[in-house]
Amino acid sequence: MAEQTPLKHSTFSTWLGLVLGTWAGLAWGSLISASIGIGVGVAAGSVLGGFLAVPLWGTVWGLICLRRHRELAVKDHGITLLPEDDPLAQRVYELAARLGLQTRPWVGTMPHNNAYAIGSGANSAMVVVGQPLLDTLSEAEVDAIIGHELGHIVNNDMRRMGLARSFQNSLVWYLGFSDTVQRWGRWFLTWVSELYVLSISRKREYWADAFGAALTSKEHMISALEKLHNVPDLSEFERKEARLMCRGIAEGSWLSTHPTLEERCAALEARTYLERIPVMNSNVVDVRAPLTLPKVADFAYAKN
């Protein structure tokens, strides 16, 4: 059996990688600026100031924005929040307790065929499940998707990705890019950190899949992923928020936010990550038992 890996609550290593990536972007920007006549002295001075300003700005602003992520998502993403006594919320709480979470995340539904978790940490998290998934997945498959999102919460992945976006925005803002060219400016100047962040995003999906499988089974997680991918293309909203989604941009390249379906299923079949997480897989009550949790068929909104 593979050695278990402790849950990675700390985001320090990711933060450090973002700082180094930002410095690389500033150095790259300095070389470009000097080559177009701004002057080596002016460019170097700007970069040296940015070595402190951009990481500080990215960290502080990122943490401030993360504190409002949950509320903004409810406002902007078409989410219907569920009360604590709702059957789906109760399923989420039971599974969260299995993972040792001491707080109850907000729970909501949305009209998109996807799922995601958001928030600054376990104490301010929200799990959102798409209504189409509730309409089509089995009980165990819904649990697997919920477990996947809870895996992101216990590993603090939302903070990692939130800080990544904040660092990249801070760099392009510091260098004076307008709103219309920020997207391309980010890629042009922060390609090192962008590729680093995308690599993190893909790896975190493998871990989240393993949590979903540990709370149900690898077969249920694989089945849920197959059904999740067996739908039309991602909506504009899903592509915009691809890094958050359970199903994101998976084109098998370095520019993808997610591994391909085949890669995710292969990792689950091989138990590459599943055997390394400290989740008990025996001597636990079946979370799908009707005496513990209501069934998906009992959800009022699943019948609409």
PDB file of C-alpha atoms in Angstrom:
ATOM      1  CA  MET A   1       0.000   0.000   0.000  1.00  0.00           C
ATOM      2  CA  ALA A   2       1.264   3.473  -0.850  1.00  0.00           C
ATOM      3  CA  GLU A   3       2.307   5.737   1.995  1.00  0.00           C
ATOM      4  CA  GLN A   4      -0.477   8.033   3.164  1.00  0.00           C
ATOM      5  CA  THR A   5       0.025  11.736   2.498  1.00  0.00           C
ATOM      6  CA  PRO A   6      -1.080  14.247   5.167  1.00  0.00           C
ATOM      7  CA  LEU A   7      -3.807  16.661   4.146  1.00  0.00           C
ATOM      8  CA  LYS A   8      -2.178  19.798   2.784  1.00  0.00           C
ATOM      9  CA  HIS A   9      -3.995  22.627   4.547  1.00  0.00           C
ATOM     10  CA  SER A  10      -1.060  25.039   4.234  1.00  0.00           C
ATOM     11  CA  THR A  11      -0.848  27.179   1.114  1.00  0.00           C
ATOM     12  CA  PHE A  12       2.682  28.434   1.834  1.00  0.00           C
ATOM     13  CA  SER A  13       4.391  26.379  -0.875  1.00  0.00           C
ATOM     14  CA  THR A  14       1.884  27.612  -3.449  1.00  0.00           C
ATOM     15  CA  TRP A  15       2.325  31.204  -2.254  1.00  0.00           C
ATOM     16  CA  LEU A  16       6.102  30.877  -2.515  1.00  0.00           C
ATOM     17  CA  GLY A  17       5.786  29.491  -6.048  1.00  0.00           C
ATOM     18  CA  LEU A  18       3.574  32.438  -6.994  1.00  0.00           C
ATOM     19  CA  VAL A  19       6.105  34.898  -5.598  1.00  0.00           C
ATOM     20  CA  LEU A  20       8.907  33.315  -7.615  1.00  0.00           C
ATOM     21  CA  GLY A  21       6.729  33.231 -10.726  1.00  0.00           C
ATOM     22  CA  THR A  22       5.872  36.914 -10.242  1.00  0.00           C
ATOM     23  CA  TRP A  23       9.533  37.827  -9.921  1.00  0.00           C
ATOM     24  CA  ALA A  24      10.225  35.933 -13.138  1.00  0.00           C
ATOM     25  CA  GLY A  25       7.445  37.892 -14.837  1.00  0.00           C
ATOM     26  CA  LEU A  26       8.834  41.197 -13.574  1.00  0.00           C
ATOM     27  CA  ALA A  27      12.328  40.311 -14.780  1.00  0.00           C
ATOM     28  CA  TRP A  28      10.909  39.316 -18.159  1.00  0.00           C
ATOM     29  CA  GLY A  29       8.962  42.575 -18.308  1.00  0.00           C
ATOM     30  CA  SER A  30      12.121  44.526 -17.468  1.00  0.00           C
ATOM     31  CA  LEU A  31      13.998  42.984 -20.381  1.00  0.00           C
ATOM     32  CA  ILE A  32      11.151  43.786 -22.765  1.00  0.00           C
ATOM     33  CA  SER A  33      10.864  47.352 -21.455  1.00  0.00           C
ATOM     34  CA  ALA A  34      14.587  47.970 -21.815  1.00  0.00           C
ATOM     35  CA  SER A  35      14.564  46.629 -25.376  1.00  0.00           C
ATOM     36  CA  ILE A  36      11.892  49.097 -26.511  1.00  0.00           C
ATOM     37  CA  GLY A  37      13.729  52.148 -25.238  1.00  0.00           C
ATOM     38  CA  ILE A  38      12.423  52.775 -21.736  1.00  0.00           C
ATOM     39  CA  GLY A  39      15.919  52.428 -20.390  1.00  0.00           C
ATOM     40  CA  VAL A  40      17.619  49.840 -18.285  1.00  0.00           C
ATOM     41  CA  GLY A  41      17.691  52.029 -15.164  1.00  0.00           C
ATOM     42  CA  VAL A  42      14.004  52.900 -15.259  1.00  0.00           C
ATOM     43  CA  ALA A  43      13.002  49.317 -16.058  1.00  0.00           C
ATOM     44  CA  ALA A  44      15.210  47.893 -13.325  1.00  0.00           C
ATOM     45  CA  GLY A  45      13.880  50.378 -10.778  1.00  0.00           C
ATOM     46  CA  SER A  46      10.322  49.483 -11.668  1.00  0.00           C
ATOM     47  CA  VAL A  47      11.061  45.778 -11.333  1.00  0.00           C
ATOM     48  CA  LEU A  48      12.833  46.131  -7.986  1.00  0.00           C
ATOM     49  CA  GLY A  49       9.854  48.019  -6.599  1.00  0.00           C
ATOM     50  CA  GLY A  50       7.569  45.353  -7.966  1.00  0.00           C
ATOM     51  CA  PHE A  51       9.516  42.584  -6.224  1.00  0.00           C
ATOM     52  CA  LEU A  52       7.976  43.826  -2.985  1.00  0.00           C
ATOM     53  CA  ALA A  53       4.815  45.572  -4.174  1.00  0.00           C
ATOM     54  CA  VAL A  54       3.316  42.847  -6.363  1.00  0.00           C
ATOM     55  CA  PRO A  55       3.560  39.932  -3.871  1.00  0.00           C
ATOM     56  CA  LEU A  56       2.312  42.210  -1.084  1.00  0.00           C
ATOM     57  CA  TRP A  57      -0.548  43.500  -3.213  1.00  0.00           C
ATOM     58  CA  GLY A  58      -1.385  40.029  -4.502  1.00  0.00           C
ATOM     59  CA  THR A  59      -1.425  38.511  -1.021  1.00  0.00           C
ATOM     60  CA  VAL A  60      -3.385  41.212   0.782  1.00  0.00           C
ATOM     61  CA  TRP A  61      -5.900  41.833  -2.000  1.00  0.00           C
ATOM     62  CA  GLY A  62      -6.247  38.107  -2.623  1.00  0.00           C
ATOM     63  CA  LEU A  63      -7.103  37.361   1.004  1.00  0.00           C
ATOM     64  CA  ILE A  64      -9.568  40.260   1.107  1.00  0.00           C
ATOM     65  CA  CYS A  65     -11.316  39.042  -2.037  1.00  0.00           C
ATOM     66  CA  LEU A  66     -11.367  35.448  -0.803  1.00  0.00           C
ATOM     67  CA  ARG A  67     -13.341  36.532   2.258  1.00  0.00           C
ATOM     68  CA  ARG A  68     -16.112  37.714  -0.074  1.00  0.00           C
ATOM     69  CA  HIS A  69     -15.978  34.849  -2.576  1.00  0.00           C
ATOM     70  CA  ARG A  70     -18.892  32.946  -1.105  1.00  0.00           C
ATOM     71  CA  GLU A  71     -21.229  35.939  -0.942  1.00  0.00           C
ATOM     72  CA  LEU A  72     -20.262  37.153  -4.415  1.00  0.00           C
ATOM     73  CA  ALA A  73     -20.793  33.687  -5.881  1.00  0.00           C
ATOM     74  CA  VAL A  74     -24.311  33.520  -4.474  1.00  0.00           C
ATOM     75  CA  LYS A  75     -25.023  36.921  -5.990  1.00  0.00           C
ATOM     76  CA  ASP A  76     -23.423  36.398  -9.406  1.00  0.00           C
ATOM     77  CA  HIS A  77     -23.638  32.656 -10.177  1.00  0.00           C
ATOM     78  CA  GLY A  78     -27.383  32.035 -10.030  1.00  0.00           C
ATOM     79  CA  ILE A  79     -27.097  29.901  -6.894  1.00  0.00           C
ATOM     80  CA  THR A  80     -30.066  28.824  -4.791  1.00  0.00           C
ATOM     81  CA  LEU A  81     -28.934  28.488  -1.187  1.00  0.00           C
ATOM     82  CA  LEU A  82     -30.418  25.592   0.760  1.00  0.00           C
ATOM     83  CA  PRO A  83     -31.445  25.643   4.439  1.00  0.00           C
ATOM     84  CA  GLU A  84     -29.560  23.456   6.904  1.00  0.00           C
ATOM     85  CA  ASP A  85     -32.428  20.995   7.181  1.00  0.00           C
ATOM     86  CA  ASP A  86     -32.561  20.423   3.427  1.00  0.00           C
ATOM     87  CA  PRO A  87     -31.838  16.793   2.414  1.00  0.00           C
ATOM     88  CA  LEU A  88     -28.931  17.722   0.134  1.00  0.00           C
ATOM     89  CA  ALA A  89     -27.400  19.939   2.808  1.00  0.00           C
ATOM     90  CA  GLN A  90     -27.658  17.067   5.285  1.00  0.00           C
ATOM     91  CA  ARG A  91     -25.800  14.788   2.879  1.00  0.00           C
ATOM     92  CA  VAL A  92     -23.031  17.361   2.525  1.00  0.00           C
ATOM     93  CA  TYR A  93     -22.739  17.770   6.314  1.00  0.00           C
ATOM     94  CA  GLU A  94     -22.522  14.014   6.869  1.00  0.00           C
ATOM     95  CA  LEU A  95     -19.789  13.603   4.295  1.00  0.00           C
ATOM     96  CA  ALA A  96     -17.944  16.667   5.612  1.00  0.00           C
ATOM     97  CA  ALA A  97     -17.969  15.150   9.101  1.00  0.00           C
ATOM     98  CA  ARG A  98     -16.437  11.977   7.649  1.00  0.00           C
ATOM     99  CA  LEU A  99     -13.511  14.120   6.521  1.00  0.00           C
ATOM    100  CA  GLY A 100     -13.118  15.766   9.921  1.00  0.00           C
ATOM    101  CA  LEU A 101     -14.491  19.179   9.009  1.00  0.00           C
ATOM    102  CA  GLN A 102     -15.625  20.983  12.146  1.00  0.00           C
ATOM    103  CA  THR A 103     -17.857  23.487  10.370  1.00  0.00           C
ATOM    104  CA  ARG A 104     -20.766  23.156   7.975  1.00  0.00           C
ATOM    105  CA  PRO A 105     -20.268  24.671   4.524  1.00  0.00           C
ATOM    106  CA  TRP A 106     -23.062  26.523   2.821  1.00  0.00           C
ATOM    107  CA  VAL A 107     -24.826  24.321   0.275  1.00  0.00           C
ATOM    108  CA  GLY A 108     -26.483  25.474  -2.921  1.00  0.00           C
ATOM    109  CA  THR A 109     -27.691  24.383  -6.328  1.00  0.00           C
ATOM    110  CA  MET A 110     -27.205  25.971  -9.746  1.00  0.00           C
ATOM    111  CA  PRO A 111     -28.606  25.402 -13.250  1.00  0.00           C
ATOM    112  CA  HIS A 112     -25.292  24.278 -14.786  1.00  0.00           C
ATOM    113  CA  ASN A 113     -24.251  20.637 -15.260  1.00  0.00           C
ATOM    114  CA  ASN A 114     -21.274  20.918 -12.951  1.00  0.00           C
ATOM    115  CA  ALA A 115     -20.239  21.349  -9.331  1.00  0.00           C
ATOM    116  CA  TYR A 116     -17.708  23.409  -7.420  1.00  0.00           C
ATOM    117  CA  ALA A 117     -16.558  24.594  -4.003  1.00  0.00           C
ATOM    118  CA  ILE A 118     -15.669  28.161  -3.139  1.00  0.00           C
ATOM    119  CA  GLY A 119     -14.576  30.217  -0.116  1.00  0.00           C
ATOM    120  CA  SER A 120     -11.475  31.366   1.720  1.00  0.00           C
ATOM    121  CA  GLY A 121     -11.220  28.205   3.803  1.00  0.00           C
ATOM    122  CA  ALA A 122     -13.108  25.464   5.583  1.00  0.00           C
ATOM    123  CA  ASN A 123     -14.842  27.966   7.862  1.00  0.00           C
ATOM    124  CA  SER A 124     -16.274  29.990   4.974  1.00  0.00           C
ATOM    125  CA  ALA A 125     -16.778  27.387   2.262  1.00  0.00           C
ATOM    126  CA  MET A 126     -19.722  26.635   0.011  1.00  0.00           C
ATOM    127  CA  VAL A 127     -20.482  23.509  -2.014  1.00  0.00           C
ATOM    128  CA  VAL A 128     -22.569  24.023  -5.148  1.00  0.00           C
ATOM    129  CA  VAL A 129     -24.086  21.120  -7.106  1.00  0.00           C
ATOM    130  CA  GLY A 130     -25.757  21.559 -10.478  1.00  0.00           C
ATOM    131  CA  GLN A 131     -29.431  20.672 -10.743  1.00  0.00           C
ATOM    132  CA  PRO A 132     -28.773  18.552 -13.874  1.00  0.00           C
ATOM    133  CA  LEU A 133     -26.465  16.340 -11.803  1.00  0.00           C
ATOM    134  CA  LEU A 134     -29.146  15.820  -9.178  1.00  0.00           C
ATOM    135  CA  ASP A 135     -31.545  14.873 -11.947  1.00  0.00           C
ATOM    136  CA  THR A 136     -29.293  12.289 -13.603  1.00  0.00           C
ATOM    137  CA  LEU A 137     -26.784  10.844 -11.121  1.00  0.00           C
ATOM    138  CA  SER A 138     -27.402   8.018  -8.681  1.00  0.00           C
ATOM    139  CA  GLU A 139     -27.179   8.510  -4.918  1.00  0.00           C
ATOM    140  CA  ALA A 140     -23.623   7.211  -4.749  1.00  0.00           C
ATOM    141  CA  GLU A 141     -22.542   9.289  -7.739  1.00  0.00           C
ATOM    142  CA  VAL A 142     -23.928  12.447  -6.132  1.00  0.00           C
ATOM    143  CA  ASP A 143     -21.998  11.548  -2.979  1.00  0.00           C
ATOM    144  CA  ALA A 144     -18.849  11.088  -5.058  1.00  0.00           C
ATOM    145  CA  ILE A 145     -19.237  14.552  -6.604  1.00  0.00           C
ATOM    146  CA  ILE A 146     -19.887  16.078  -3.176  1.00  0.00           C
ATOM    147  CA  GLY A 147     -16.850  14.236  -1.813  1.00  0.00           C
ATOM    148  CA  HIS A 148     -14.757  15.622  -4.671  1.00  0.00           C
ATOM    149  CA  GLU A 149     -15.728  19.180  -3.739  1.00  0.00           C
ATOM    150  CA  LEU A 150     -15.191  18.556  -0.043  1.00  0.00           C
ATOM    151  CA  GLY A 151     -11.726  17.292  -0.943  1.00  0.00           C
ATOM    152  CA  HIS A 152     -10.961  20.732  -2.349  1.00  0.00           C
ATOM    153  CA  ILE A 153     -12.147  22.278   0.911  1.00  0.00           C
ATOM    154  CA  VAL A 154     -10.093  20.113   3.276  1.00  0.00           C
ATOM    155  CA  ASN A 155      -7.006  20.674   1.112  1.00  0.00           C
ATOM    156  CA  ASN A 156      -7.561  24.454   0.996  1.00  0.00           C
ATOM    157  CA  ASP A 157      -7.497  24.436  -2.796  1.00  0.00           C
ATOM    158  CA  MET A 158      -9.834  27.434  -3.104  1.00  0.00           C
ATOM    159  CA  ARG A 159      -7.323  29.656  -1.328  1.00  0.00           C
ATOM    160  CA  ARG A 160      -4.528  28.394  -3.571  1.00  0.00           C
ATOM    161  CA  MET A 161      -6.401  29.225  -6.760  1.00  0.00           C
ATOM    162  CA  GLY A 162      -7.734  32.515  -5.394  1.00  0.00           C
ATOM    163  CA  LEU A 163      -4.246  33.712  -4.511  1.00  0.00           C
ATOM    164  CA  ALA A 164      -2.999  32.621  -7.930  1.00  0.00           C
ATOM    165  CA  ARG A 165      -5.541  34.797  -9.721  1.00  0.00           C
ATOM    166  CA  SER A 166      -4.811  37.728  -7.407  1.00  0.00           C
ATOM    167  CA  PHE A 167      -1.042  37.515  -7.984  1.00  0.00           C
ATOM    168  CA  GLN A 168      -1.459  37.466 -11.743  1.00  0.00           C
ATOM    169  CA  ASN A 169      -3.888  40.385 -11.723  1.00  0.00           C
ATOM    170  CA  SER A 170      -1.545  42.344  -9.456  1.00  0.00           C
ATOM    171  CA  LEU A 171       1.337  41.936 -11.877  1.00  0.00           C
ATOM    172  CA  VAL A 172      -0.528  43.150 -14.952  1.00  0.00           C
ATOM    173  CA  TRP A 173      -2.053  46.012 -12.959  1.00  0.00           C
ATOM    174  CA  TYR A 174       1.378  47.005 -11.619  1.00  0.00           C
ATOM    175  CA  LEU A 175       2.773  47.160 -15.136  1.00  0.00           C
ATOM    176  CA  GLY A 176      -0.094  49.392 -16.245  1.00  0.00           C
ATOM    177  CA  PHE A 177      -2.030  47.138 -18.606  1.00  0.00           C
ATOM    178  CA  SER A 178      -5.502  48.285 -19.561  1.00  0.00           C
ATOM    179  CA  ASP A 179      -8.535  46.084 -19.021  1.00  0.00           C
ATOM    180  CA  THR A 180      -8.675  45.190 -22.719  1.00  0.00           C
ATOM    181  CA  VAL A 181      -5.189  43.694 -22.822  1.00  0.00           C
ATOM    182  CA  GLN A 182      -4.915  42.251 -19.310  1.00  0.00           C
ATOM    183  CA  ARG A 183      -5.764  38.743 -20.492  1.00  0.00           C
ATOM    184  CA  TRP A 184      -2.960  38.669 -23.061  1.00  0.00           C
ATOM    185  CA  GLY A 185      -0.665  40.700 -20.820  1.00  0.00           C
ATOM    186  CA  ARG A 186      -1.060  38.080 -18.105  1.00  0.00           C
ATOM    187  CA  TRP A 187       0.011  35.309 -20.471  1.00  0.00           C
ATOM    188  CA  PHE A 188       2.803  37.371 -22.028  1.00  0.00           C
ATOM    189  CA  LEU A 189       4.404  38.348 -18.731  1.00  0.00           C
ATOM    190  CA  THR A 190       3.334  35.621 -16.315  1.00  0.00           C
ATOM    191  CA  TRP A 191       3.606  32.530 -18.478  1.00  0.00           C
ATOM    192  CA  VAL A 192       5.875  30.895 -15.881  1.00  0.00           C
ATOM    193  CA  SER A 193       3.404  31.325 -13.029  1.00  0.00           C
ATOM    194  CA  GLU A 194       0.424  30.669 -15.342  1.00  0.00           C
ATOM    195  CA  LEU A 195       1.773  27.260 -16.316  1.00  0.00           C
ATOM    196  CA  TYR A 196       2.618  26.621 -12.660  1.00  0.00           C
ATOM    197  CA  VAL A 197      -0.937  27.462 -11.594  1.00  0.00           C
ATOM    198  CA  LEU A 198      -2.478  25.292 -14.312  1.00  0.00           C
ATOM    199  CA  SER A 199      -0.243  22.423 -13.218  1.00  0.00           C
ATOM    200  CA  ILE A 200      -1.451  22.870  -9.634  1.00  0.00           C
ATOM    201  CA  SER A 201      -5.052  22.954 -10.820  1.00  0.00           C
ATOM    202  CA  ARG A 202      -4.723  19.659 -12.697  1.00  0.00           C
ATOM    203  CA  LYS A 203      -3.000  17.922  -9.802  1.00  0.00           C
ATOM    204  CA  ARG A 204      -5.570  19.113  -7.264  1.00  0.00           C
ATOM    205  CA  GLU A 205      -8.313  17.478  -9.376  1.00  0.00           C
ATOM    206  CA  TYR A 206      -6.649  14.086  -9.002  1.00  0.00           C
ATOM    207  CA  TRP A 207      -6.600  14.524  -5.233  1.00  0.00           C
ATOM    208  CA  ALA A 208     -10.218  15.707  -5.136  1.00  0.00           C
ATOM    209  CA  ASP A 209     -11.280  12.689  -7.204  1.00  0.00           C
ATOM    210  CA  ALA A 210      -9.529  10.482  -4.664  1.00  0.00           C
ATOM    211  CA  PHE A 211     -11.543  12.011  -1.833  1.00  0.00           C
ATOM    212  CA  GLY A 212     -14.763  11.404  -3.735  1.00  0.00           C
ATOM    213  CA  ALA A 213     -13.725   7.795  -4.269  1.00  0.00           C
ATOM    214  CA  ALA A 214     -12.685   7.329  -0.635  1.00  0.00           C
ATOM    215  CA  LEU A 215     -16.109   8.460   0.556  1.00  0.00           C
ATOM    216  CA  THR A 216     -17.903   6.153  -1.898  1.00  0.00           C
ATOM    217  CA  SER A 217     -15.817   3.950  -4.186  1.00  0.00           C
ATOM    218  CA  LYS A 218     -13.568   4.415  -7.182  1.00  0.00           C
ATOM    219  CA  GLU A 219     -16.263   2.854  -9.367  1.00  0.00           C
ATOM    220  CA  HIS A 220     -18.822   5.442  -8.268  1.00  0.00           C
ATOM    221  CA  MET A 221     -16.373   8.305  -8.771  1.00  0.00           C
ATOM    222  CA  ILE A 222     -15.501   7.071 -12.256  1.00  0.00           C
ATOM    223  CA  SER A 223     -19.157   6.632 -13.147  1.00  0.00           C
ATOM    224  CA  ALA A 224     -19.957  10.148 -11.928  1.00  0.00           C
ATOM    225  CA  LEU A 225     -17.108  11.628 -13.977  1.00  0.00           C
ATOM    226  CA  GLU A 226     -18.207   9.750 -17.086  1.00  0.00           C
ATOM    227  CA  LYS A 227     -21.747  11.079 -16.792  1.00  0.00           C
ATOM    228  CA  LEU A 228     -20.437  14.554 -16.034  1.00  0.00           C
ATOM    229  CA  HIS A 229     -18.427  14.524 -19.255  1.00  0.00           C
ATOM    230  CA  ASN A 230     -21.154  12.889 -21.332  1.00  0.00           C
ATOM    231  CA  VAL A 231     -22.974  16.179 -21.912  1.00  0.00           C
ATOM    232  CA  PRO A 232     -22.698  19.089 -24.364  1.00  0.00           C
ATOM    233  CA  ASP A 233     -19.746  21.458 -24.281  1.00  0.00           C
ATOM    234  CA  LEU A 234     -19.086  23.651 -21.272  1.00  0.00           C
ATOM    235  CA  SER A 235     -21.242  26.747 -21.009  1.00  0.00           C
ATOM    236  CA  GLU A 236     -19.711  30.206 -21.172  1.00  0.00           C
ATOM    237  CA  PHE A 237     -19.998  30.446 -17.375  1.00  0.00           C
ATOM    238  CA  GLU A 238     -18.295  27.077 -16.866  1.00  0.00           C
ATOM    239  CA  ARG A 239     -15.407  28.011 -19.159  1.00  0.00           C
ATOM    240  CA  LYS A 240     -14.966  31.363 -17.414  1.00  0.00           C
ATOM    241  CA  GLU A 241     -14.855  29.658 -14.013  1.00  0.00           C
ATOM    242  CA  ALA A 242     -13.151  26.493 -15.274  1.00  0.00           C
ATOM    243  CA  ARG A 243     -10.577  26.353 -12.484  1.00  0.00           C
ATOM    244  CA  LEU A 244     -13.387  26.074  -9.936  1.00  0.00           C
ATOM    245  CA  MET A 245     -15.431  23.427 -11.686  1.00  0.00           C
ATOM    246  CA  CYS A 246     -15.460  19.673 -11.193  1.00  0.00           C
ATOM    247  CA  ARG A 247     -15.376  19.430 -14.992  1.00  0.00           C
ATOM    248  CA  GLY A 248     -13.156  22.095 -16.552  1.00  0.00           C
ATOM    249  CA  ILE A 249     -11.047  22.604 -19.644  1.00  0.00           C
ATOM    250  CA  ALA A 250      -9.490  19.204 -20.281  1.00  0.00           C
ATOM    251  CA  GLU A 251      -7.705  19.195 -23.627  1.00  0.00           C
ATOM    252  CA  GLY A 252      -4.686  17.145 -22.624  1.00  0.00           C
ATOM    253  CA  SER A 253      -2.248  20.058 -22.819  1.00  0.00           C
ATOM    254  CA  TRP A 254      -0.271  22.292 -20.479  1.00  0.00           C
ATOM    255  CA  LEU A 255      -2.969  24.925 -20.977  1.00  0.00           C
ATOM    256  CA  SER A 256      -5.734  22.735 -19.536  1.00  0.00           C
ATOM    257  CA  THR A 257      -7.240  23.420 -16.127  1.00  0.00           C
ATOM    258  CA  HIS A 258      -8.155  19.746 -15.640  1.00  0.00           C
ATOM    259  CA  PRO A 259      -6.777  16.343 -16.613  1.00  0.00           C
ATOM    260  CA  THR A 260      -8.688  14.528 -19.325  1.00  0.00           C
ATOM    261  CA  LEU A 261     -11.453  12.113 -18.368  1.00  0.00           C
ATOM    262  CA  GLU A 262      -9.215   9.208 -19.388  1.00  0.00           C
ATOM    263  CA  GLU A 263      -6.379  10.464 -17.160  1.00  0.00           C
ATOM    264  CA  ARG A 264      -8.674  10.921 -14.180  1.00  0.00           C
ATOM    265  CA  CYS A 265     -10.233   7.486 -14.565  1.00  0.00           C
ATOM    266  CA  ALA A 266      -6.814   5.867 -14.973  1.00  0.00           C
ATOM    267  CA  ALA A 267      -5.561   7.491 -11.756  1.00  0.00           C
ATOM    268  CA  LEU A 268      -8.615   6.204  -9.906  1.00  0.00           C
ATOM    269  CA  GLU A 269      -8.275   2.688 -11.334  1.00  0.00           C
ATOM    270  CA  ALA A 270      -4.613   2.615 -10.316  1.00  0.00           C
ATOM    271  CA  ARG A 271      -5.449   4.123  -6.893  1.00  0.00           C
ATOM    272  CA  THR A 272      -2.532   6.503  -7.451  1.00  0.00           C
ATOM    273  CA  TYR A 273      -3.878   9.130  -5.055  1.00  0.00           C
ATOM    274  CA  LEU A 274      -6.624   7.157  -3.341  1.00  0.00           C
ATOM    275  CA  GLU A 275      -4.223   5.019  -1.313  1.00  0.00           C
ATOM    276  CA  ARG A 276      -2.288   8.086  -0.163  1.00  0.00           C
ATOM    277  CA  ILE A 277      -5.028  10.036   1.590  1.00  0.00           C
ATOM    278  CA  PRO A 278      -5.717   9.575   5.320  1.00  0.00           C
ATOM    279  CA  VAL A 279      -9.394   8.701   4.992  1.00  0.00           C
ATOM    280  CA  MET A 280     -10.637   5.530   6.655  1.00  0.00           C
ATOM    281  CA  ASN A 281     -12.141   3.153   4.118  1.00  0.00           C
ATOM    282  CA  SER A 282     -13.369   0.503   6.541  1.00  0.00           C
ATOM    283  CA  ASN A 283     -15.401   0.233   9.735  1.00  0.00           C
ATOM    284  CA  VAL A 284     -17.556   3.213   8.785  1.00  0.00           C
ATOM    285  CA  VAL A 285     -21.285   3.502   8.282  1.00  0.00           C
ATOM    286  CA  ASP A 286     -22.393   3.478   4.665  1.00  0.00           C
ATOM    287  CA  VAL A 287     -23.120   7.135   3.951  1.00  0.00           C
ATOM    288  CA  ARG A 288     -25.796   6.098   1.491  1.00  0.00           C
ATOM    289  CA  ALA A 289     -27.815   4.211   4.120  1.00  0.00           C
ATOM    290  CA  PRO A 290     -31.353   5.668   4.216  1.00  0.00           C
ATOM    291  CA  LEU A 291     -31.377   5.669   8.025  1.00  0.00           C
ATOM    292  CA  THR A 292     -28.458   8.085   7.997  1.00  0.00           C
ATOM    293  CA  LEU A 293     -29.222  10.228   4.977  1.00  0.00           C
ATOM    294  CA  PRO A 294     -32.200  10.887   2.729  1.00  0.00           C
ATOM    295  CA  LYS A 295     -32.061   9.604  -0.824  1.00  0.00           C
ATOM    296  CA  VAL A 296     -31.610  11.716  -3.912  1.00  0.00           C
ATOM    297  CA  ALA A 297     -35.107  10.677  -5.026  1.00  0.00           C
ATOM    298  CA  ASP A 298     -36.510  12.375  -1.905  1.00  0.00           C
ATOM    299  CA  PHE A 299     -35.106  15.784  -2.849  1.00  0.00           C
ATOM    300  CA  ALA A 300     -38.052  18.042  -3.650  1.00  0.00           C
ATOM    301  CA  TYR A 301     -36.080  20.020  -6.230  1.00  0.00           C
ATOM    302  CA  ALA A 302     -34.907  16.826  -7.933  1.00  0.00           C
ATOM    303  CA  LYS A 303     -38.473  16.099  -8.953  1.00  0.00           C
ATOM    304  CA  ASN A 304     -39.072  19.452 -10.657  1.00  0.00           C
TER     305      ASN A 304
END
